[in-house]
PDB file of C-alpha atoms in Angstrom:
ATOM      1  CA  MET A   1      47.478   4.062 -20.599  1.00  0.00           C
ATOM      2  CA  SER A   2      46.482   5.076 -23.322  1.00  0.00           C
ATOM      3  CA  ILE A   3      48.698   8.214 -24.734  1.00  0.00           C
ATOM      4  CA  LEU A   4      46.225  10.363 -24.743  1.00  0.00           C
ATOM      5  CA  LEU A   5      45.005   9.468 -20.872  1.00  0.00           C
ATOM      6  CA  ARG A   6      48.909  10.492 -20.210  1.00  0.00           C
ATOM      7  CA  ASN A   7      49.851  13.743 -22.096  1.00  0.00           C
ATOM      8  CA  ILE A   8      46.459  14.962 -20.123  1.00  0.00           C
ATOM      9  CA  LEU A   9      48.386  14.631 -16.568  1.00  0.00           C
ATOM     10  CA  HIS A  10      51.398  15.219 -18.260  1.00  0.00           C
ATOM     11  CA  ILE A  11      49.474  18.532 -18.873  1.00  0.00           C
ATOM     12  CA  PHE A  12      48.300  18.970 -15.491  1.00  0.00           C
ATOM     13  CA  LEU A  13      50.540  18.113 -13.481  1.00  0.00           C
ATOM     14  CA  ILE A  14      52.529  20.557 -14.886  1.00  0.00           C
ATOM     15  CA  THR A  15      49.698  23.382 -15.019  1.00  0.00           C
ATOM     16  CA  ILE A  16      49.876  22.921 -11.163  1.00  0.00           C
ATOM     17  CA  ILE A  17      52.682  23.105 -10.334  1.00  0.00           C
ATOM     18  CA  PRO A  18      53.818  27.058  -9.329  1.00  0.00           C
ATOM     19  CA  GLY A  19      55.586  30.101 -11.154  1.00  0.00           C
ATOM     20  CA  VAL A  20      55.461  26.882 -14.237  1.00  0.00           C
ATOM     21  CA  GLU A  21      51.215  26.784 -15.063  1.00  0.00           C
ATOM     22  CA  VAL A  22      50.250  28.050 -17.750  1.00  0.00           C
ATOM     23  CA  ARG A  23      52.455  29.564 -19.208  1.00  0.00           C
ATOM     24  CA  GLY A  24      55.290  26.390 -19.225  1.00  0.00           C
ATOM     25  CA  ALA A  25      52.233  23.351 -20.134  1.00  0.00           C
ATOM     26  CA  LEU A  26      50.648  25.042 -22.749  1.00  0.00           C
ATOM     27  CA  PRO A  27      53.950  25.409 -25.133  1.00  0.00           C
ATOM     28  CA  TYR A  28      55.089  21.682 -24.054  1.00  0.00           C
ATOM     29  CA  ALA A  29      51.957  20.282 -24.425  1.00  0.00           C
ATOM     30  CA  ILE A  30      51.549  21.534 -28.102  1.00  0.00           C
ATOM     31  CA  GLY A  31      54.941  21.694 -28.976  1.00  0.00           C
ATOM     32  CA  ILE A  32      56.266  18.440 -27.671  1.00  0.00           C
ATOM     33  CA  LEU A  33      53.719  16.840 -27.511  1.00  0.00           C
ATOM     34  CA  LYS A  34      52.105  17.368 -29.761  1.00  0.00           C
ATOM     35  CA  MET A  35      48.783  17.450 -29.378  1.00  0.00           C
ATOM     36  CA  PRO A  36      45.618  18.869 -31.138  1.00  0.00           C
ATOM     37  CA  VAL A  37      45.717  23.200 -30.168  1.00  0.00           C
ATOM     38  CA  TRP A  38      41.998  23.611 -29.187  1.00  0.00           C
ATOM     39  CA  GLU A  39      42.674  19.427 -26.787  1.00  0.00           C
ATOM     40  CA  ALA A  40      45.755  21.416 -25.079  1.00  0.00           C
ATOM     41  CA  LEU A  41      43.715  24.661 -24.273  1.00  0.00           C
ATOM     42  CA  LEU A  42      40.654  22.859 -22.644  1.00  0.00           C
ATOM     43  CA  VAL A  43      43.328  20.379 -20.113  1.00  0.00           C
ATOM     44  CA  ALA A  44      45.814  23.566 -19.318  1.00  0.00           C
ATOM     45  CA  THR A  45      42.726  26.264 -19.659  1.00  0.00           C
ATOM     46  CA  LEU A  46      40.937  23.601 -16.862  1.00  0.00           C
ATOM     47  CA  ALA A  47      43.649  22.203 -14.279  1.00  0.00           C
ATOM     48  CA  ASN A  48      45.059  26.227 -14.326  1.00  0.00           C
ATOM     49  CA  LEU A  49      41.181  27.260 -13.719  1.00  0.00           C
ATOM     50  CA  CYS A  50      41.632  24.266 -10.556  1.00  0.00           C
ATOM     51  CA  ILE A  51      44.420  26.434  -8.573  1.00  0.00           C
ATOM     52  CA  ALA A  52      42.557  28.818  -6.960  1.00  0.00           C
ATOM     53  CA  PRO A  53      39.754  26.470  -5.903  1.00  0.00           C
ATOM     54  CA  LEU A  54      42.414  24.301  -4.656  1.00  0.00           C
ATOM     55  CA  PHE A  55      44.140  27.140  -2.632  1.00  0.00           C
ATOM     56  CA  TYR A  56      41.933  27.611  -0.754  1.00  0.00           C
ATOM     57  CA  LEU A  57      40.897  24.508   0.895  1.00  0.00           C
ATOM     58  CA  LEU A  58      44.325  23.995   1.694  1.00  0.00           C
ATOM     59  CA  GLU A  59      45.153  27.697   2.229  1.00  0.00           C
ATOM     60  CA  LYS A  60      45.521  27.728   6.088  1.00  0.00           C
ATOM     61  CA  PRO A  61      47.534  24.552   6.274  1.00  0.00           C
ATOM     62  CA  LEU A  62      49.698  26.438   3.450  1.00  0.00           C
ATOM     63  CA  LEU A  63      50.215  29.266   5.085  1.00  0.00           C
ATOM     64  CA  ALA A  64      50.747  28.342   8.628  1.00  0.00           C
ATOM     65  CA  VAL A  65      53.806  26.110   7.705  1.00  0.00           C
ATOM     66  CA  ALA A  66      55.476  28.829   4.401  1.00  0.00           C
ATOM     67  CA  SER A  67      54.976  31.285   7.282  1.00  0.00           C
ATOM     68  CA  ARG A  68      57.319  29.896   9.369  1.00  0.00           C
ATOM     69  CA  TRP A  69      60.500  30.294   6.060  1.00  0.00           C
ATOM     70  CA  ALA A  70      61.825  33.270   6.383  1.00  0.00           C
ATOM     71  CA  TRP A  71      62.373  33.757   2.642  1.00  0.00           C
ATOM     72  CA  PHE A  72      57.955  33.791   2.562  1.00  0.00           C
ATOM     73  CA  GLN A  73      57.585  36.068   4.150  1.00  0.00           C
ATOM     74  CA  HIS A  74      59.413  38.674   2.654  1.00  0.00           C
ATOM     75  CA  TYR A  75      58.014  37.203  -0.583  1.00  0.00           C
ATOM     76  CA  ARG A  76      54.250  37.900   0.672  1.00  0.00           C
ATOM     77  CA  THR A  77      55.769  41.758   1.360  1.00  0.00           C
ATOM     78  CA  ARG A  78      57.658  42.068  -1.503  1.00  0.00           C
ATOM     79  CA  LEU A  79      54.726  40.870  -3.377  1.00  0.00           C
ATOM     80  CA  ALA A  80      52.061  43.633  -1.954  1.00  0.00           C
ATOM     81  CA  VAL A  81      54.700  46.197  -2.670  1.00  0.00           C
ATOM     82  CA  ARG A  82      54.872  45.117  -6.149  1.00  0.00           C
ATOM     83  CA  SER A  83      50.792  44.696  -6.753  1.00  0.00           C
ATOM     84  CA  LYS A  84      49.904  48.171  -4.855  1.00  0.00           C
ATOM     85  CA  SER A  85      49.967  50.054  -8.745  1.00  0.00           C
ATOM     86  CA  SER A  86      47.741  47.876 -10.244  1.00  0.00           C
ATOM     87  CA  LEU A  87      45.343  46.801  -7.547  1.00  0.00           C
ATOM     88  CA  ALA A  88      44.909  50.744  -6.484  1.00  0.00           C
ATOM     89  CA  LYS A  89      44.707  51.751 -10.741  1.00  0.00           C
ATOM     90  CA  TYR A  90      42.691  49.524 -11.411  1.00  0.00           C
ATOM     91  CA  GLY A  91      40.943  48.204  -8.529  1.00  0.00           C
ATOM     92  CA  LEU A  92      40.742  45.004  -6.346  1.00  0.00           C
ATOM     93  CA  PHE A  93      38.681  42.888  -8.196  1.00  0.00           C
ATOM     94  CA  ILE A  94      39.801  44.237 -11.772  1.00  0.00           C
ATOM     95  CA  GLY A  95      43.892  44.961 -10.466  1.00  0.00           C
ATOM     96  CA  LEU A  96      43.934  40.662  -9.426  1.00  0.00           C
ATOM     97  CA  ALA A  97      42.738  39.935 -12.868  1.00  0.00           C
ATOM     98  CA  LEU A  98      44.688  42.108 -15.051  1.00  0.00           C
ATOM     99  CA  PHE A  99      47.744  40.776 -12.933  1.00  0.00           C
ATOM    100  CA  VAL A 100      46.916  36.982 -13.435  1.00  0.00           C
ATOM    101  CA  ALA A 101      46.590  37.072 -17.160  1.00  0.00           C
ATOM    102  CA  ILE A 102      50.269  38.701 -17.246  1.00  0.00           C
ATOM    103  CA  PRO A 103      51.962  35.894 -19.048  1.00  0.00           C
ATOM    104  CA  LEU A 104      55.120  36.020 -17.291  1.00  0.00           C
ATOM    105  CA  PRO A 105      57.183  34.808 -13.746  1.00  0.00           C
ATOM    106  CA  GLY A 106      55.715  35.970 -10.751  1.00  0.00           C
ATOM    107  CA  THR A 107      52.208  36.285 -12.154  1.00  0.00           C
ATOM    108  CA  GLY A 108      49.426  33.933 -12.315  1.00  0.00           C
ATOM    109  CA  ALA A 109      46.474  31.923 -10.071  1.00  0.00           C
ATOM    110  CA  TYR A 110      49.353  30.659  -6.736  1.00  0.00           C
ATOM    111  CA  THR A 111      50.267  34.864  -6.529  1.00  0.00           C
ATOM    112  CA  GLY A 112      47.162  36.140  -6.979  1.00  0.00           C
ATOM    113  CA  CYS A 113      45.457  33.792  -4.420  1.00  0.00           C
ATOM    114  CA  LEU A 114      48.530  35.520  -1.993  1.00  0.00           C
ATOM    115  CA  ILE A 115      47.477  38.730  -2.869  1.00  0.00           C
ATOM    116  CA  ALA A 116      43.663  37.904  -2.286  1.00  0.00           C
ATOM    117  CA  GLU A 117      45.018  36.173   1.394  1.00  0.00           C
ATOM    118  CA  ILE A 118      47.034  39.105   1.267  1.00  0.00           C
ATOM    119  CA  THR A 119      44.247  42.136   1.001  1.00  0.00           C
ATOM    120  CA  ARG A 120      41.722  40.077   2.087  1.00  0.00           C
ATOM    121  CA  MET A 121      39.727  39.280  -0.555  1.00  0.00           C
ATOM    122  CA  LYS A 122      36.416  37.204  -0.359  1.00  0.00           C
ATOM    123  CA  ARG A 123      36.518  33.482  -1.827  1.00  0.00           C
ATOM    124  CA  GLY A 124      33.975  33.499  -4.103  1.00  0.00           C
ATOM    125  CA  GLN A 125      34.891  36.971  -5.521  1.00  0.00           C
ATOM    126  CA  ALA A 126      38.697  36.382  -5.647  1.00  0.00           C
ATOM    127  CA  ILE A 127      38.047  32.930  -7.287  1.00  0.00           C
ATOM    128  CA  THR A 128      36.050  34.940  -9.947  1.00  0.00           C
ATOM    129  CA  SER A 129      38.779  37.457 -10.773  1.00  0.00           C
ATOM    130  CA  ILE A 130      41.682  34.842 -11.455  1.00  0.00           C
ATOM    131  CA  SER A 131      39.481  32.281 -12.859  1.00  0.00           C
ATOM    132  CA  LEU A 132      38.956  35.403 -15.849  1.00  0.00           C
ATOM    133  CA  GLY A 133      42.970  36.183 -15.005  1.00  0.00           C
ATOM    134  CA  VAL A 134      43.904  32.818 -16.077  1.00  0.00           C
ATOM    135  CA  LEU A 135      41.259  32.584 -18.874  1.00  0.00           C
ATOM    136  CA  GLY A 136      43.198  36.165 -20.127  1.00  0.00           C
ATOM    137  CA  ALA A 137      46.534  34.341 -19.190  1.00  0.00           C
ATOM    138  CA  CYS A 138      45.277  30.905 -21.340  1.00  0.00           C
ATOM    139  CA  THR A 139      44.641  33.262 -24.369  1.00  0.00           C
ATOM    140  CA  ILE A 140      47.054  34.611 -25.001  1.00  0.00           C
ATOM    141  CA  VAL A 141      49.739  32.039 -24.226  1.00  0.00           C
ATOM    142  CA  PHE A 142      48.439  30.170 -26.519  1.00  0.00           C
ATOM    143  CA  LEU A 143      48.457  33.400 -29.479  1.00  0.00           C
ATOM    144  CA  VAL A 144      51.523  33.497 -28.609  1.00  0.00           C
ATOM    145  CA  SER A 145      51.930  29.450 -28.985  1.00  0.00           C
ATOM    146  CA  VAL A 146      50.558  28.876 -31.478  1.00  0.00           C
ATOM    147  CA  GLY A 147      51.642  31.299 -33.561  1.00  0.00           C
ATOM    148  CA  VAL A 148      55.956  30.612 -32.692  1.00  0.00           C
ATOM    149  CA  ILE A 149      55.532  26.810 -32.404  1.00  0.00           C
ATOM    150  CA  LYS A 150      53.022  26.259 -35.860  1.00  0.00           C
ATOM    151  CA  GLY A 151      54.214  29.142 -37.649  1.00  0.00           C
ATOM    152  CA  ILE A 152      57.155  30.379 -36.455  1.00  0.00           C
ATOM    153  CA  LEU A 153      60.091  27.112 -35.689  1.00  0.00           C
ATOM    154  CA  ALA A 154      58.148  25.237 -38.059  1.00  0.00           C
ATOM    155  CA  LYS A 155      59.191  26.808 -40.633  1.00  0.00           C
ATOM    156  CA  TRP A 156      62.962  26.258 -39.127  1.00  0.00           C
ATOM    157  CA  PHE A 157      62.966  22.349 -38.577  1.00  0.00           C
TER     158      PHE A 157
END
C-alpha cells in the first residue's frame, strides 16, 4: 500500500472516531504524518463530512442499542439541556451549525446528529447544518494546527 493511501486511510479512520473527529485527525496528519497541509485538510474535511450521512444511514439500529444503556440516556438528557441555550438564541439551523463548529470535546458532527435527532430536525436540513458546522470546525482546527505545529512548535524543536 502506498504511503499516501495509508495516510489517507489513517486520517479517515481517526476522523470518524466519535469525540476525536477533525480535532485529532488534522493535527495528527500535519504534525505526525507530515502530510502536506492542504492534502491533510481535504482528507480530514471529507471524512468529517461523511459522519452525518453515515449516522442517518445507521441511526435506528445504533440508537436502539445505545438507548439500552443508562449512561447514554443520561448523556442525551444532558446534551438536550446543554444545547438548548445556543439553539434558542440562534435558531435550530444556525445554532446547530455553531454548536458543531466549536472544536471542543462534546461538540462535533456526532453530537450534532444527536441534537438534530432529539429536536426532530428534518434530515436534509440537519445534514446541511451539521456540514456547515463541520466546515467551520475544520477551518478553525486547520488554522490552529498550521499556526501551532508549523509556527510555534517548529521553533522549539
